[in-house]
Amino acid sequence: MSGAADRPADLKESPSQTAGPYVHIGCLPNHAGLGGPWAEDLGARPFADDAPGTRVVVTGCLLDGTGTPLRDAMVEIWQADAAGRYAGGGAAGFARRASDAETGLWRLETIKPGAVPGPDGRIQAPHLTLWIVARGINLGLHTRMYFPDETAANAADPVLGRIEQTARARTLVAEARGDGVYHFDIHLQGEKETVFFDV
Amino acid sequence: MSDAPFVARDRAWHPPALSPAYRTSVSRSPRHAPISFPQTLSETTGPVFGHDLPGPRDNDLIHNFAAPGAAAIGPRIIVHGRVTEETGRPVPGALLEVWQANAGGRYRHRKEGYIAPLDPNFGGCGRVITDADGAYHLRTVQPGAYPWPNGGNDWRPAHIHFSVFGSGFGQRLITQMYFEGDPLIWRCPILQAIPSEAAVKTLIATLDMRASVPMDCLAYRFDIVLRGRRQTLFENRMEGG
């Protein structure tokens, strides 16, 4: 038993609580109109202006079980660069957006990510990882957004392949709106419910 | 930095998505089960923020929104603690962002309509990065309780919201800190969404007289635990079995 005694007792992860309706005060204070204390909100720009890659615009909306847009949500995005690499110890590829207080829409100007290595030497299709918090959400929701013009890569993607109900896998593919604009609605509940992950 | 996968989250310890007494959760909770998959770099990596991110007053909410020479009104407190993983390993470089109401329970937010007044010298947001031991400290005023439209007469206990970035996006966590001895804690539907009393207690900061500053401010201790990374048996051989 000596080895066990050397190890600290296992701790439990701090339980999650909702971010509440005023998450912007702490996470997007300039968006909240607080006027400081810092000049730019965290995650305002996912990549430097001169970062290589194809510029794309991602728009989206979160909808509740009645089809009503959430106007108080925060969406965080984590993605690889154009070469499929995650920032090594930095924050490039991270972005944070609030749903518009009137329409519920959010908008991100970013770079289309490259394909990322997956388990067992397989390749993951280009994707964004999204984490969603809001009033009424007790534990942040993880999901992914894939690109509609990556049909072959999506078909071979190991994560999309885990979704037994193939009709539901389509909830993770954005809609192409031309000129590099992709729209991604996230349905929290109901007939079109988006796939969420326990990562 | 390790890219080892995280230990699976114990979702029975966290509040379930659907907790009807917290009424907004009813239409904002998925009905399908979440889907698991083996973690990839997309989950095991995450943004890392440098120690130069927070400014010198970002962790001092008493002063970071105040006019020169002025200070926020309310009970002056230090909030401090450590961020560790479930294994007990400290998490250095973790970014903590906090937000809260003022001493009267009023948030500085355009959607907030509570009649308690704003404090012109209090904004309500701060941030800090943990040191090499995973330790952090903030200075603020103790927030007040406030009413919210849920049940007919529901009041949130005094609380401070915490957003935590560990070293991977799979550790991302937002939670709330409460204050020892507050009788509203056990009446709150948002806290009652947490299944066990033991889990609720981990969110209650304890009065810490040793860290208080005589004739200046009290102190509360609040430790935060993030998911641990799995270790391979090749790196850590089982012992004593």
XYZ file of C-alpha atoms in Angstrom:
440
model
C 0.000 0.000 0.000
C 2.997 2.302 0.230
C 2.620 3.471 -3.359
C -1.020 4.386 -2.845
C -0.176 6.350 0.297
C 2.241 8.505 -1.691
C -0.457 9.605 -4.059
C -2.834 12.390 -3.035
C -6.468 11.483 -2.626
C -8.370 11.919 -5.863
C -10.130 15.256 -5.989
C -13.394 15.816 -7.780
C -13.629 18.372 -10.558
C -15.275 21.600 -9.410
C -18.938 21.278 -10.397
C -20.093 23.513 -13.220
C -22.660 26.257 -12.805
C -24.448 28.313 -15.436
C -22.617 31.352 -16.811
C -25.848 33.294 -16.243
C -27.229 36.212 -18.249
C -24.387 38.597 -17.395
C -21.458 36.467 -18.579
C -20.420 39.387 -20.788
C -19.373 41.471 -17.788
C -16.543 39.083 -17.036
C -15.762 37.571 -20.423
C -16.643 40.311 -22.947
C -16.665 43.525 -20.903
C -16.207 45.810 -23.901
C -19.073 44.090 -25.668
C -21.102 44.653 -22.478
C -20.350 48.367 -22.755
C -18.494 48.406 -19.470
C -15.875 50.812 -20.792
C -12.832 48.946 -19.583
C -10.959 47.944 -17.581
C -9.048 46.481 -20.549
C -8.991 47.744 -24.111
C -9.848 44.599 -26.082
C -11.954 41.593 -25.155
C -10.238 38.225 -24.936
C -10.573 36.231 -28.162
C -11.433 39.279 -30.259
C -9.167 38.086 -33.078
C -8.357 34.389 -33.528
C -5.340 34.956 -35.796
C -2.881 37.723 -36.602
C -3.804 39.797 -39.637
C -0.884 38.354 -41.629
C -1.507 34.689 -40.735
C -1.529 32.496 -43.867
C -4.659 30.729 -45.043
C -8.028 31.200 -46.657
C -10.129 33.866 -44.964
C -13.649 32.732 -44.136
C -16.597 34.185 -42.261
C -18.635 32.009 -39.931
C -22.030 33.182 -38.762
C -24.420 31.393 -36.492
C -27.335 31.470 -34.161
C -28.294 29.391 -31.144
C -31.920 28.368 -30.842
C -33.775 26.953 -27.861
C -36.362 24.158 -27.858
C -39.075 26.554 -29.046
C -36.979 27.853 -31.968
C -36.300 31.157 -30.207
C -32.780 32.583 -30.656
C -30.626 32.870 -27.547
C -29.641 36.503 -27.223
C -27.438 36.135 -24.153
C -25.129 33.249 -25.089
C -21.357 33.179 -25.389
C -19.649 30.988 -27.970
C -15.967 30.088 -27.790
C -14.117 28.699 -30.775
C -10.878 26.693 -30.790
C -9.385 25.743 -34.121
C -6.193 24.789 -35.930
C -4.393 27.085 -38.351
C -4.400 26.619 -42.125
C -1.729 23.918 -41.813
C -3.788 21.937 -39.289
C -1.654 22.927 -36.291
C -2.899 24.137 -32.922
C -1.038 27.030 -31.320
C 1.928 25.607 -29.473
C 1.490 27.206 -26.069
C -0.225 30.316 -27.405
C -3.749 31.477 -27.973
C -3.857 31.683 -31.789
C -6.976 29.923 -32.997
C -9.062 30.960 -29.995
C -12.049 33.256 -30.418
C -14.963 34.321 -28.292
C -18.257 35.811 -29.468
C -21.543 36.913 -27.910
C -24.947 36.410 -29.454
C -26.320 39.737 -30.618
C -28.643 41.141 -27.955
C -31.378 41.794 -30.555
C -31.039 39.085 -33.204
C -29.033 36.368 -31.469
C -26.558 36.192 -34.377
C -22.807 35.916 -33.883
C -20.133 36.414 -36.532
C -16.506 35.337 -36.746
C -13.869 36.283 -39.292
C -11.235 33.576 -39.275
C -9.077 31.237 -41.340
C -10.307 27.932 -42.673
C -8.526 25.309 -40.564
C -6.457 22.558 -42.133
C -7.012 18.867 -41.450
C -5.781 17.745 -38.020
C -4.272 14.385 -37.040
C -6.724 12.087 -35.281
C -6.435 8.833 -33.368
C -4.707 5.794 -34.876
C -3.051 7.789 -37.652
C -6.380 8.828 -39.142
C -7.012 12.378 -40.308
C -9.808 14.604 -39.022
C -11.694 16.740 -41.492
C -11.277 20.517 -41.058
C -13.467 21.647 -38.175
C -14.013 24.251 -35.488
C -14.567 23.179 -31.894
C -17.258 25.228 -30.189
C -18.064 25.612 -26.505
C -21.368 27.238 -25.617
C -22.476 28.764 -22.339
C -25.542 30.820 -21.454
C -28.240 31.388 -18.902
C -30.099 28.067 -18.537
C -27.087 25.956 -19.594
C -25.690 24.255 -16.475
C -22.604 22.719 -18.098
C -20.935 24.192 -21.192
C -21.930 22.379 -24.398
C -19.212 21.064 -26.717
C -19.861 20.674 -30.405
C -18.036 20.913 -33.739
C -18.639 22.694 -37.006
C -17.559 21.024 -40.248
C -17.411 22.536 -43.734
C -19.936 21.564 -46.456
C -17.308 21.709 -49.214
C -15.194 18.951 -47.592
C -17.435 16.042 -48.520
C -14.724 13.390 -48.847
C -12.867 14.449 -45.715
C -16.110 14.607 -43.734
C -17.021 11.096 -44.880
C -13.702 9.808 -43.507
C -13.758 11.851 -40.274
C -13.382 9.620 -37.185
C -15.586 11.807 -34.956
C -18.449 12.174 -37.436
C -18.100 8.416 -37.886
C -18.926 7.875 -34.194
C -22.426 9.258 -34.650
C -24.620 6.240 -35.168
C -27.606 8.236 -36.440
C -26.149 9.571 -39.671
C -29.019 12.031 -40.045
C -27.872 13.683 -36.825
C -24.256 13.934 -38.067
C -25.508 16.410 -40.657
C -26.359 18.851 -37.856
C -22.601 19.482 -37.572
C -22.097 20.609 -41.168
C -22.413 24.336 -41.832
C -24.346 25.807 -44.743
C -22.312 27.478 -47.508
C -23.619 30.940 -48.318
C -21.010 31.841 -50.932
C -18.061 34.225 -50.903
C -16.442 32.294 -48.068
C -19.384 32.691 -45.704
C -20.558 29.667 -43.707
C -23.664 29.699 -41.518
C -24.032 27.329 -38.582
C -27.225 27.231 -36.540
C -27.076 25.322 -33.270
C -30.347 23.877 -32.025
C -30.154 23.119 -28.317
C -33.257 20.965 -28.315
C -35.978 19.555 -30.544
C -36.327 17.973 -33.967
C -33.179 19.587 -35.391
C -31.162 19.143 -32.184
C -27.430 19.576 -32.779
C -25.075 16.781 -31.741
C -23.236 17.633 -28.526
C -20.194 15.763 -27.287
C -18.983 14.451 -23.958
C -15.291 15.013 -24.638
C 3.100 20.705 -22.287
C 1.311 17.377 -22.151
C -1.281 16.525 -24.766
C -2.382 13.417 -22.831
C -6.158 12.895 -22.826
C -8.249 14.026 -19.880
C -9.868 11.717 -17.371
C -13.530 11.280 -18.280
C -15.833 13.883 -16.771
C -18.141 12.550 -14.031
C -21.341 14.037 -15.391
C -23.316 12.710 -12.400
C -21.287 15.095 -10.215
C -22.145 18.116 -12.373
C -25.666 19.519 -12.612
C -27.732 17.806 -15.336
C -28.689 19.882 -18.368
C -32.377 19.632 -17.476
C -33.118 20.804 -13.939
C -36.733 22.050 -14.084
C -36.633 24.102 -10.877
C -34.122 26.294 -12.745
C -36.758 27.189 -15.290
C -34.599 28.493 -18.145
C -32.918 25.084 -18.345
C -36.168 23.501 -19.566
C -35.965 24.854 -23.137
C -32.165 25.161 -23.211
C -31.258 21.534 -22.416
C -30.570 18.908 -25.111
C -32.871 15.894 -25.096
C -30.413 13.576 -26.823
C -27.527 12.047 -24.917
C -24.114 13.578 -25.598
C -21.790 11.450 -27.739
C -18.323 10.399 -26.569
C -15.273 9.839 -28.735
C -11.569 9.332 -28.031
C -10.049 12.751 -27.382
C -7.992 14.327 -30.153
C -5.714 17.354 -30.294
C -8.852 19.482 -30.678
C -9.796 18.649 -27.068
C -6.418 18.068 -25.398
C -4.919 21.372 -26.545
C -6.289 24.809 -25.760
C -5.378 28.467 -25.718
C -2.614 29.427 -23.307
C -2.502 33.020 -22.127
C 0.754 34.687 -21.156
C 1.447 36.193 -17.755
C 1.551 39.576 -19.483
C -2.180 39.369 -20.311
C -3.617 40.712 -17.026
C -2.725 44.294 -16.237
C -1.501 45.234 -12.754
C -5.000 46.119 -11.480
C -6.986 43.456 -13.330
C -7.214 41.390 -10.112
C -8.283 44.330 -7.941
C -12.003 44.946 -8.432
C -12.043 47.476 -5.582
C -10.006 49.822 -7.761
C -9.975 48.673 -11.396
C -13.116 50.619 -12.281
C -12.842 53.371 -9.666
C -12.061 57.031 -10.229
C -8.542 58.005 -9.191
C -8.342 57.999 -5.416
C -11.771 56.360 -5.066
C -12.766 52.787 -4.150
C -15.821 50.551 -4.470
C -18.327 50.506 -1.589
C -18.880 47.236 0.289
C -17.182 44.687 2.513
C -13.587 44.553 1.349
C -12.355 40.980 0.801
C -9.470 39.000 -0.617
C -10.432 35.871 -2.550
C -7.587 33.432 -2.984
C -6.912 29.763 -3.558
C -5.266 27.219 -5.795
C -6.162 25.614 -9.076
C -5.236 21.932 -9.224
C -6.112 18.974 -11.380
C -8.061 16.032 -9.926
C -4.731 14.335 -9.254
C -3.734 17.211 -6.952
C -1.190 18.527 -9.458
C -1.114 22.361 -9.489
C -2.205 24.140 -12.674
C 0.188 27.043 -13.275
C -0.712 29.608 -15.924
C -4.472 29.043 -15.615
C -6.483 32.119 -16.600
C -9.318 32.921 -14.197
C -11.909 35.516 -15.185
C -14.407 36.669 -12.573
C -17.566 38.760 -12.613
C -20.039 39.708 -9.940
C -22.696 42.139 -8.731
C -21.831 45.040 -6.463
C -22.390 45.094 -2.707
C -26.107 45.798 -3.246
C -26.608 42.918 -5.673
C -26.656 45.117 -8.799
C -24.795 44.072 -11.967
C -23.327 46.625 -14.348
C -25.136 45.261 -17.436
C -27.670 46.909 -19.734
C -30.163 44.071 -19.340
C -30.128 44.324 -15.543
C -33.132 46.131 -14.105
C -32.862 45.610 -10.340
C -33.718 48.747 -8.344
C -30.563 48.579 -6.232
C -28.233 51.310 -7.506
C -24.972 50.983 -9.402
C -21.774 51.876 -7.585
C -20.003 54.454 -9.770
C -16.651 53.048 -8.625
C -17.389 49.384 -9.258
C -17.346 47.569 -12.611
C -17.502 43.947 -11.471
C -14.974 42.156 -13.649
C -11.432 40.967 -13.058
C -8.902 38.389 -14.180
C -5.746 36.740 -12.909
C -3.324 34.004 -13.981
C -2.199 31.337 -11.504
C 1.443 31.287 -10.430
C 3.881 28.364 -10.542
C 2.067 26.706 -7.601
C -1.371 27.151 -9.143
C -2.161 29.922 -6.636
C -4.164 33.078 -7.361
C -5.542 36.018 -5.430
C -8.077 38.749 -6.097
C -9.323 41.742 -4.162
C -12.956 42.809 -4.390
C -16.055 43.741 -2.426
C -18.380 41.006 -1.237
C -21.354 40.942 -3.629
C -24.925 41.203 -2.392
C -27.775 38.756 -2.912
C -30.237 39.688 -5.643
C -33.696 38.668 -6.775
C -34.266 36.990 -10.135
C -37.309 36.073 -12.164
C -37.559 32.314 -11.655
C -39.945 31.362 -8.878
C -42.134 33.999 -7.298
C -39.560 35.038 -4.697
C -36.184 33.560 -5.669
C -32.948 35.227 -4.567
C -29.465 34.250 -5.636
C -27.008 33.813 -2.787
C -24.017 36.142 -2.839
C -21.715 34.722 -5.497
C -18.792 35.387 -7.795
C -18.728 33.814 -11.263
C -15.457 32.120 -12.256
C -14.394 31.183 -15.785
C -11.348 28.915 -15.884
C -8.953 27.993 -18.689
C -6.635 25.103 -17.876
C -4.165 23.739 -20.405
C -6.684 22.091 -22.745
C -10.055 23.053 -24.206
C -11.548 19.880 -22.699
C -10.927 21.383 -19.232
C -12.925 24.506 -19.952
C -15.113 25.326 -16.953
C -17.423 28.063 -15.717
C -18.713 27.883 -12.167
C -19.771 30.082 -9.245
C -18.233 30.677 -5.833
C -20.453 31.093 -2.767
C -19.756 32.325 0.753
C -19.566 30.211 3.908
C -22.662 30.409 6.094
C -25.004 32.039 3.545
C -28.507 30.628 4.249
C -29.608 31.356 0.661
C -27.232 28.683 -0.677
C -29.545 25.831 0.248
C -32.625 27.580 -1.210
C -31.209 28.342 -4.650
C -32.547 26.368 -7.675
C -29.278 26.923 -9.569
C -27.338 25.274 -6.736
C -30.013 22.629 -6.212
C -29.344 21.515 -9.785
C -26.108 20.031 -8.440
C -27.012 16.467 -7.429
C -25.017 16.067 -4.206
C -24.512 18.173 -1.099
C -20.838 17.171 -1.188
C -20.452 18.759 -4.625
C -22.238 21.952 -3.551
C -19.877 22.283 -0.597
C -16.863 22.413 -2.923
C -18.232 25.699 -4.324
C -18.480 27.381 -0.914
C -15.483 29.579 -0.077
C -14.401 29.485 3.545
C -13.573 32.469 5.715
C -9.783 32.585 6.003
C -8.736 34.829 8.885
C -5.059 34.012 8.349
C -5.108 35.652 4.925
C -7.112 38.668 6.079
C -5.446 42.071 6.521
C -6.152 43.654 9.937
C -8.084 46.935 9.731
C -8.327 46.511 5.936
C -10.082 43.414 4.533
C -11.306 39.894 5.277
C -10.304 36.909 3.170
C -12.042 33.890 1.673
C -10.398 30.756 0.333
C -11.699 29.139 -2.842
C -9.870 26.223 -4.460
C -10.747 25.077 -7.964
C -10.269 21.582 -9.375
C -9.969 20.875 -13.104
C -10.039 17.551 -14.909
C -6.816 15.588 -14.664
C -4.858 14.231 -17.582
C -4.615 10.479 -17.960
C -1.164 9.035 -17.395
C 0.044 6.075 -19.333
C 1.212 3.010 -17.448
C 4.512 3.333 -19.279
C 5.151 6.666 -17.600
C 3.799 5.677 -14.189
C 4.120 2.055 -13.272
C 1.541 0.721 -10.855
C 3.010 0.173 -7.420
C 1.978 -1.685 -4.304
C -0.618 -3.784 -6.144
